[in-house]
């Protein structure tokens, strides 16, 4: 097992939900924790743009973040790490409060994903 495979295995198996999007906000990685939290399996999410994903991210005031100010988009633009309280829609329809952390990976380019 390579070091990269080991890291991916660790990320995939932690209970925290982890997903990775490219600079176009297309979901490239969706771990088992994200599956448990949201009810969506990786094969349902991979390749979708975040706004197409049915998660329907909103803030605590009910503003749709894809429309009013996406923290992922802002971080992709300015590189500032953001921690935001957001709500996503579970596959069964109810809202889940989350604390999301957005950061840019300097070691990954869109061409390598």
Coordinates of C-alpha atoms in Angstrom, one line a residue:
X1 CA 0.0 0.0 0.0
X2 CA 1.4 3.4 -1.0
X3 CA 1.4 6.3 1.4
X4 CA -1.4 8.0 -0.7
X5 CA -3.5 4.8 -0.5
X6 CA -3.0 4.7 3.2
X7 CA -4.1 8.3 3.7
X8 CA -7.2 7.8 1.5
X9 CA -8.1 4.7 3.4
X10 CA -7.8 6.6 6.7
X11 CA -9.9 9.5 5.4
X12 CA -12.5 7.1 4.0
X13 CA -13.0 5.3 7.3
X14 CA -13.1 8.1 9.8
X15 CA -16.6 8.9 11.2
X16 CA -16.4 12.5 10.3
X17 CA -17.9 13.4 6.9
X18 CA -15.2 14.3 4.4
X19 CA -15.6 15.3 0.8
X20 CA -13.4 16.9 -1.7
X21 CA -14.4 19.1 -4.6
X22 CA -12.3 20.4 -7.4
X23 CA -12.1 24.1 -8.4
X24 CA -15.4 23.7 -10.3
X25 CA -17.0 22.4 -7.1
X26 CA -17.4 18.9 -8.6
X27 CA -17.4 16.2 -5.9
X28 CA -14.3 14.0 -6.4
X29 CA -14.2 12.2 -3.0
X30 CA -17.0 11.2 -0.6
X31 CA -16.1 9.2 2.5
X32 CA -18.1 6.7 4.5
X33 CA -18.6 9.2 7.3
X34 CA -20.3 11.5 4.7
X35 CA -22.5 8.5 3.6
X36 CA -23.6 7.9 7.2
X37 CA -24.3 11.5 8.0
X38 CA -26.2 12.4 4.8
X39 CA -27.6 9.0 3.7
X40 CA -26.1 9.5 0.2
X41 CA -23.7 6.8 -1.0
X42 CA -20.4 7.8 -2.7
X43 CA -21.7 6.5 -6.1
X44 CA -24.7 8.9 -5.8
X45 CA -22.4 11.9 -5.2
X46 CA -19.2 11.5 -7.1
X47 CA -19.0 13.6 -10.3
X48 CA -21.9 15.9 -9.3
X49 CA -21.3 19.6 -8.9
X50 CA -22.0 20.5 -5.3
X51 CA -25.0 22.6 -6.3
X52 CA -26.5 19.5 -8.1
X53 CA -25.9 17.2 -5.2
X54 CA -29.3 17.4 -3.4
X55 CA -27.6 18.5 -0.2
X56 CA -29.1 21.9 -0.7
X57 CA -26.7 23.7 1.6
X58 CA -28.3 26.6 3.6
X59 CA -27.1 28.8 6.4
X60 CA -28.8 29.3 9.8
X61 CA -31.1 31.9 8.3
X62 CA -32.3 29.6 5.5
X63 CA -30.3 31.3 2.7
X64 CA -29.3 28.9 0.0
X65 CA -25.5 29.1 -0.1
X66 CA -25.2 28.2 -3.7
X67 CA -27.1 31.3 -4.5
X68 CA -26.2 33.8 -1.8
X69 CA -22.6 33.1 -1.1
X70 CA -20.9 29.7 -1.3
X71 CA -18.1 29.3 1.2
X72 CA -16.4 26.8 -1.0
X73 CA -16.4 29.2 -3.9
X74 CA -15.0 32.0 -1.7
X75 CA -12.2 29.8 -0.4
X76 CA -11.4 28.7 -4.0
X77 CA -11.1 32.4 -4.9
X78 CA -9.1 33.8 -2.0
X79 CA -7.5 30.7 -0.3
X80 CA -8.9 31.7 3.1
X81 CA -9.8 28.8 5.4
X82 CA -13.4 29.0 6.5
X83 CA -15.4 27.3 9.2
X84 CA -19.1 27.7 8.6
X85 CA -22.2 26.4 10.3
X86 CA -24.4 25.0 7.5
X87 CA -27.4 22.8 7.1
X88 CA -27.7 20.0 4.5
X89 CA -30.6 17.9 3.5
X90 CA -30.4 14.2 4.4
X91 CA -31.5 11.8 1.8
X92 CA -34.7 11.2 3.8
X93 CA -35.6 14.9 3.6
X94 CA -34.7 16.3 7.0
X95 CA -32.1 19.0 7.8
X96 CA -28.8 18.2 9.4
X97 CA -26.7 20.9 11.1
X98 CA -23.0 20.7 10.3
X99 CA -19.8 22.6 11.0
X100 CA -18.1 22.7 7.7
X101 CA -14.4 23.6 7.1
X102 CA -13.3 24.7 3.7
X103 CA -9.7 24.8 2.7
X104 CA -7.7 24.8 -0.5
X105 CA -5.2 21.9 -1.1
X106 CA -2.0 23.3 -2.5
X107 CA -0.8 19.9 -3.4
X108 CA -3.7 18.9 -5.7
X109 CA -4.4 20.3 -9.1
X110 CA -7.6 19.8 -11.1
X111 CA -5.6 17.8 -13.7
X112 CA -4.5 15.2 -11.1
X113 CA -8.0 14.4 -9.7

